[in-house]
Amino acid sequence: MTETGTSTDWQSWQESWDRQQEWYMPDREERFRVMLDMVEAVVGPAPRVLDLACGTGSITDRLLKRFPDATSTGVDLDPALLAIARGTFEGDDRVTFVTADLKDPEWATGLPHTSYDAVLTATALHWFHSEPLAVLYGQLGGLVRDGGLFMNADRTIDPETPRINAAESAHRHAAMDRAKAAGALDWAEWWAVAAKDPVLAGPTAERFAIYGEHADGDMPSADWHARTLLASGFGEARAVWASPSDSLILAVN
């Protein structure tokens, strides 16, 4: 995954990231499909999109393959994942990347646009605890145009169903153990590979200096997300897709 000729094989890094993420979320592609279905349904096939906490640009990649007339602004703080994203989309004038900390109150000032048809995020905001996430949701209400949408696909935990939660977790982790035995890389192992790559070693060291080890936030229920988005000014909000462990929350301005 390091070099192809004289340049880094960014597509191989994208594919390896996808495989690592799919180890945790076997329904990941289904989530993306429904997300883009709802983008098309609400704002059409040529949206201006903010890819929030974009990582390697997984949403942007699928967005542009499905909607060639779309444009995307990816925003993230992780220097290693942004290096992969920038390398992958280099030369594509439909895509812009911005380095920003979503916990900084002024993070949106560096964006190239003041409003977007759609703000999309996946498997990222579980890093936030509920209080700062509610603050972020309030900021997003001002970035989504009237009639536009916000979608968050992520882990959601319903505290009212502990037995269901335990059964789902045990079943999911058993499947992960089988995949691991067959050679799947987990989060830590993927980052260990990145840390040895001559191009990504420096950005990887930087990202761990910023974030430390992976730490989850509160991971509140889908109902909490919908209620908080409504309280933040969105006109409608609800889950439009769910697996036993994840939900896709859609809010319309």
Tab-separated table of C-alpha atoms in Angstrom:
chain	number	residue	atom	x	y	z
A	1	MET	CA	0.000	0.000	0.000
A	2	THR	CA	3.021	2.272	0.061
A	3	GLU	CA	4.246	3.032	-3.428
A	4	THR	CA	3.176	2.464	-7.023
A	5	GLY	CA	6.077	3.566	-9.208
A	6	THR	CA	7.034	6.952	-7.873
A	7	SER	CA	3.695	7.859	-6.266
A	8	THR	CA	1.648	6.567	-3.352
A	9	ASP	CA	-1.133	4.151	-4.251
A	10	TRP	CA	-3.917	6.082	-2.565
A	11	GLN	CA	-6.610	3.775	-3.924
A	12	SER	CA	-5.052	0.854	-2.068
A	13	TRP	CA	-5.158	2.882	1.131
A	14	GLN	CA	-8.815	3.680	0.494
A	15	GLU	CA	-9.609	0.015	-0.018
A	16	SER	CA	-7.724	-1.046	3.088
A	17	TRP	CA	-9.601	1.588	5.136
A	18	ASP	CA	-12.900	0.286	3.753
A	19	ARG	CA	-12.029	-3.285	4.704
A	20	GLN	CA	-11.034	-2.250	8.228
A	21	GLN	CA	-14.255	-0.279	8.685
A	22	GLU	CA	-16.362	-3.122	7.285
A	23	TRP	CA	-14.912	-5.425	9.939
A	24	TYR	CA	-16.762	-3.304	12.478
A	25	MET	CA	-19.785	-2.503	10.264
A	26	PRO	CA	-20.759	-5.203	7.753
A	27	ASP	CA	-23.774	-3.064	6.716
A	28	ARG	CA	-21.598	-0.044	5.894
A	29	GLU	CA	-22.298	-0.009	2.154
A	30	GLU	CA	-26.033	-0.343	2.750
A	31	ARG	CA	-25.886	2.726	4.998
A	32	PHE	CA	-24.127	4.686	2.265
A	33	ARG	CA	-26.685	3.566	-0.334
A	34	VAL	CA	-29.630	4.724	1.755
A	35	MET	CA	-27.835	7.966	2.590
A	36	LEU	CA	-27.388	8.788	-1.090
A	37	ASP	CA	-30.940	7.674	-1.871
A	38	MET	CA	-32.198	10.290	0.570
A	39	VAL	CA	-29.851	12.956	-0.790
A	40	GLU	CA	-31.356	12.404	-4.225
A	41	ALA	CA	-34.894	12.302	-2.854
A	42	VAL	CA	-34.609	15.551	-0.904
A	43	VAL	CA	-32.176	17.785	-2.849
A	44	GLY	CA	-31.644	16.060	-6.199
A	45	PRO	CA	-28.694	14.542	-8.091
A	46	ALA	CA	-26.323	17.554	-8.189
A	47	PRO	CA	-25.947	18.602	-4.550
A	48	ARG	CA	-23.371	20.784	-2.866
A	49	VAL	CA	-22.273	18.537	0.018
A	50	LEU	CA	-20.325	19.070	3.206
A	51	ASP	CA	-18.625	15.781	4.093
A	52	LEU	CA	-18.344	16.293	7.853
A	53	ALA	CA	-15.475	14.528	9.647
A	54	CYS	CA	-14.682	13.144	6.219
A	55	GLY	CA	-11.757	10.881	7.070
A	56	THR	CA	-10.395	9.360	3.860
A	57	GLY	CA	-13.355	10.724	1.880
A	58	SER	CA	-15.491	7.584	1.915
A	59	ILE	CA	-18.752	9.520	1.525
A	60	THR	CA	-17.293	11.837	-1.115
A	61	ASP	CA	-16.052	8.846	-3.118
A	62	ARG	CA	-19.493	7.245	-3.237
A	63	LEU	CA	-21.241	10.582	-3.748
A	64	LEU	CA	-19.263	11.465	-6.877
A	65	LYS	CA	-19.487	7.983	-8.366
A	66	ARG	CA	-23.272	8.115	-8.086
A	67	PHE	CA	-23.751	11.847	-8.791
A	68	PRO	CA	-21.012	13.118	-11.134
A	69	ASP	CA	-22.399	16.672	-11.006
A	70	ALA	CA	-22.169	16.883	-7.203
A	71	THR	CA	-19.496	18.857	-5.375
A	72	SER	CA	-18.040	18.098	-1.967
A	73	THR	CA	-16.210	19.915	0.803
A	74	GLY	CA	-14.511	17.484	3.161
A	75	VAL	CA	-13.620	18.718	6.635
A	76	ASP	CA	-11.554	16.846	9.210
A	77	LEU	CA	-8.683	17.294	11.659
A	78	ASP	CA	-6.918	13.948	11.190
A	79	PRO	CA	-3.739	14.624	9.145
A	80	ALA	CA	-3.243	10.991	8.108
A	81	LEU	CA	-6.769	10.385	6.863
A	82	LEU	CA	-6.784	13.780	5.164
A	83	ALA	CA	-3.527	12.862	3.415
A	84	ILE	CA	-5.256	9.805	1.942
A	85	ALA	CA	-8.299	11.886	0.997
A	86	ARG	CA	-6.269	14.637	-0.659
A	87	GLY	CA	-4.130	12.114	-2.499
A	88	THR	CA	-7.166	10.211	-3.748
A	89	PHE	CA	-8.997	13.263	-5.110
A	90	GLU	CA	-6.006	15.289	-6.274
A	91	GLY	CA	-6.894	17.123	-9.476
A	92	ASP	CA	-10.669	16.722	-9.049
A	93	ASP	CA	-12.027	20.257	-8.967
A	94	ARG	CA	-15.338	19.019	-7.562
A	95	VAL	CA	-13.645	18.338	-4.220
A	96	THR	CA	-12.133	20.634	-1.585
A	97	PHE	CA	-10.663	19.606	1.767
A	98	VAL	CA	-10.441	21.782	4.865
A	99	THR	CA	-8.508	21.036	8.050
A	100	ALA	CA	-10.594	22.061	11.062
A	101	ASP	CA	-11.436	20.934	14.586
A	102	LEU	CA	-15.208	20.482	14.903
A	103	LYS	CA	-14.942	21.273	18.605
A	104	ASP	CA	-13.586	24.735	17.779
A	105	PRO	CA	-16.530	27.206	17.791
A	106	GLU	CA	-15.065	28.870	14.690
A	107	TRP	CA	-14.479	25.671	12.680
A	108	ALA	CA	-16.935	26.597	9.903
A	109	THR	CA	-15.206	29.903	9.057
A	110	GLY	CA	-12.687	28.060	6.872
A	111	LEU	CA	-15.314	26.455	4.628
A	112	PRO	CA	-15.514	27.647	1.020
A	113	HIS	CA	-19.324	28.041	1.199
A	114	THR	CA	-21.698	29.425	3.818
A	115	SER	CA	-24.490	26.971	3.033
A	116	TYR	CA	-24.856	23.443	1.686
A	117	ASP	CA	-27.632	21.347	0.183
A	118	ALA	CA	-26.559	18.428	2.341
A	119	VAL	CA	-24.262	17.844	5.314
A	120	LEU	CA	-23.324	14.161	5.584
A	121	THR	CA	-21.304	12.247	8.156
A	122	ALA	CA	-20.712	8.596	8.997
A	123	THR	CA	-18.979	6.718	11.804
A	124	ALA	CA	-17.402	9.861	13.209
A	125	LEU	CA	-19.538	11.798	15.669
A	126	HIS	CA	-19.521	8.980	18.234
A	127	TRP	CA	-16.247	10.613	19.301
A	128	PHE	CA	-18.365	13.445	20.734
A	129	HIS	CA	-20.086	13.426	24.087
A	130	SER	CA	-23.702	14.524	24.093
A	131	GLU	CA	-23.218	18.130	25.180
A	132	PRO	CA	-20.640	19.158	22.524
A	133	LEU	CA	-22.556	17.136	19.929
A	134	ALA	CA	-25.698	19.149	20.673
A	135	VAL	CA	-23.646	22.325	20.187
A	136	LEU	CA	-22.389	21.034	16.827
A	137	TYR	CA	-25.940	20.185	15.751
A	138	GLY	CA	-26.934	23.771	16.498
A	139	GLN	CA	-24.130	25.024	14.239
A	140	LEU	CA	-25.156	22.706	11.426
A	141	GLY	CA	-28.635	24.181	11.337
A	142	GLY	CA	-27.062	27.374	10.014
A	143	LEU	CA	-25.025	25.572	7.347
A	144	VAL	CA	-27.857	23.582	5.779
A	145	ARG	CA	-29.928	25.655	3.368
A	146	ASP	CA	-33.709	25.859	3.655
A	147	GLY	CA	-35.038	22.567	2.348
A	148	GLY	CA	-31.616	20.954	2.690
A	149	LEU	CA	-30.686	18.021	4.868
A	150	PHE	CA	-28.275	16.646	7.435
A	151	MET	CA	-27.566	12.923	7.847
A	152	ASN	CA	-25.555	11.112	10.488
A	153	ALA	CA	-24.867	7.389	10.176
A	154	ASP	CA	-23.315	6.022	13.355
A	155	ARG	CA	-23.522	3.743	16.352
A	156	THR	CA	-26.643	4.324	18.439
A	157	ILE	CA	-27.411	2.634	21.736
A	158	ASP	CA	-30.909	2.517	23.209
A	159	PRO	CA	-30.628	2.359	27.009
A	160	GLU	CA	-34.187	1.022	27.230
A	161	THR	CA	-33.242	-2.342	25.656
A	162	PRO	CA	-30.283	-3.788	27.596
A	163	ARG	CA	-30.985	-7.441	26.785
A	164	ILE	CA	-31.322	-6.741	23.074
A	165	ASN	CA	-28.145	-4.647	23.217
A	166	ALA	CA	-26.197	-7.443	24.914
A	167	ALA	CA	-27.409	-10.097	22.474
A	168	GLU	CA	-26.596	-7.935	19.463
A	169	SER	CA	-23.144	-7.094	20.791
A	170	ALA	CA	-22.271	-10.719	21.503
A	171	HIS	CA	-23.436	-11.833	18.062
A	172	ARG	CA	-21.581	-9.027	16.276
A	173	HIS	CA	-18.334	-9.621	18.153
A	174	ALA	CA	-18.469	-13.359	17.436
A	175	ALA	CA	-18.635	-12.547	13.722
A	176	MET	CA	-15.777	-10.083	14.126
A	177	ASP	CA	-13.690	-12.755	15.853
A	178	ARG	CA	-14.239	-15.105	12.921
A	179	ALA	CA	-13.250	-12.403	10.442
A	180	LYS	CA	-10.192	-11.560	12.513
A	181	ALA	CA	-9.120	-15.195	12.470
A	182	ALA	CA	-9.390	-15.037	8.673
A	183	GLY	CA	-6.992	-12.084	8.540
A	184	ALA	CA	-9.058	-8.911	8.967
A	185	LEU	CA	-7.217	-5.910	10.386
A	186	ASP	CA	-8.727	-4.064	13.324
A	187	TRP	CA	-8.368	-0.320	14.041
A	188	ALA	CA	-5.088	-0.608	15.958
A	189	GLU	CA	-3.504	-2.943	13.420
A	190	TRP	CA	-4.464	-0.699	10.498
A	191	TRP	CA	-2.852	2.285	12.199
A	192	ALA	CA	0.247	0.223	12.952
A	193	VAL	CA	0.624	-0.413	9.213
A	194	ALA	CA	0.118	3.292	8.463
A	195	ALA	CA	2.761	4.221	11.040
A	196	LYS	CA	5.358	2.190	9.104
A	197	ASP	CA	4.530	3.678	5.715
A	198	PRO	CA	7.131	6.213	4.528
A	199	VAL	CA	4.465	8.688	3.385
A	200	LEU	CA	1.925	8.263	6.187
A	201	ALA	CA	4.294	7.762	9.142
A	202	GLY	CA	4.596	11.476	9.863
A	203	PRO	CA	0.873	12.290	9.548
A	204	THR	CA	0.037	9.215	11.625
A	205	ALA	CA	2.312	10.391	14.450
A	206	GLU	CA	0.628	13.795	14.237
A	207	ARG	CA	-2.866	12.314	14.443
A	208	PHE	CA	-2.037	10.345	17.592
A	209	ALA	CA	-0.556	13.483	19.126
A	210	ILE	CA	-3.908	15.182	18.441
A	211	TYR	CA	-6.324	12.414	19.380
A	212	GLY	CA	-4.466	9.858	21.450
A	213	GLU	CA	-5.977	6.393	21.324
A	214	HIS	CA	-9.522	5.892	20.078
A	215	ALA	CA	-12.110	6.972	22.672
A	216	ASP	CA	-15.861	6.756	22.230
A	217	GLY	CA	-18.312	9.414	23.313
A	218	ASP	CA	-21.756	8.764	24.720
A	219	MET	CA	-23.281	7.092	21.613
A	220	PRO	CA	-26.845	8.156	22.491
A	221	SER	CA	-30.002	6.638	21.034
A	222	ALA	CA	-31.465	7.433	17.628
A	223	ASP	CA	-34.341	9.133	19.434
A	224	TRP	CA	-31.876	11.437	21.222
A	225	HIS	CA	-30.337	12.465	17.897
A	226	ALA	CA	-33.743	13.223	16.365
A	227	ARG	CA	-34.930	15.207	19.398
A	228	THR	CA	-31.689	17.176	19.593
A	229	LEU	CA	-31.765	18.034	15.897
A	230	LEU	CA	-35.353	19.264	16.225
A	231	ALA	CA	-34.339	21.365	19.221
A	232	SER	CA	-31.471	22.766	17.109
A	233	GLY	CA	-33.920	24.188	14.587
A	234	PHE	CA	-34.385	21.467	11.992
A	235	GLY	CA	-37.989	21.079	10.863
A	236	GLU	CA	-38.138	17.283	10.779
A	237	ALA	CA	-35.849	14.506	11.987
A	238	ARG	CA	-35.999	10.745	12.322
A	239	ALA	CA	-34.136	7.527	11.601
A	240	VAL	CA	-34.497	6.428	7.968
A	241	TRP	CA	-32.428	3.248	8.282
A	242	ALA	CA	-31.267	1.051	11.143
A	243	SER	CA	-29.318	-2.121	11.792
A	244	PRO	CA	-29.241	-3.804	15.211
A	245	SER	CA	-26.373	-1.501	16.239
A	246	ASP	CA	-26.397	1.546	13.927
A	247	SER	CA	-28.826	4.165	12.687
A	248	LEU	CA	-28.985	6.706	9.886
A	249	ILE	CA	-30.623	9.880	11.177
A	250	LEU	CA	-32.062	12.324	8.635
A	251	ALA	CA	-32.957	15.917	9.505
A	252	VAL	CA	-34.504	18.382	7.028
A	253	ASN	CA	-34.222	22.130	7.451
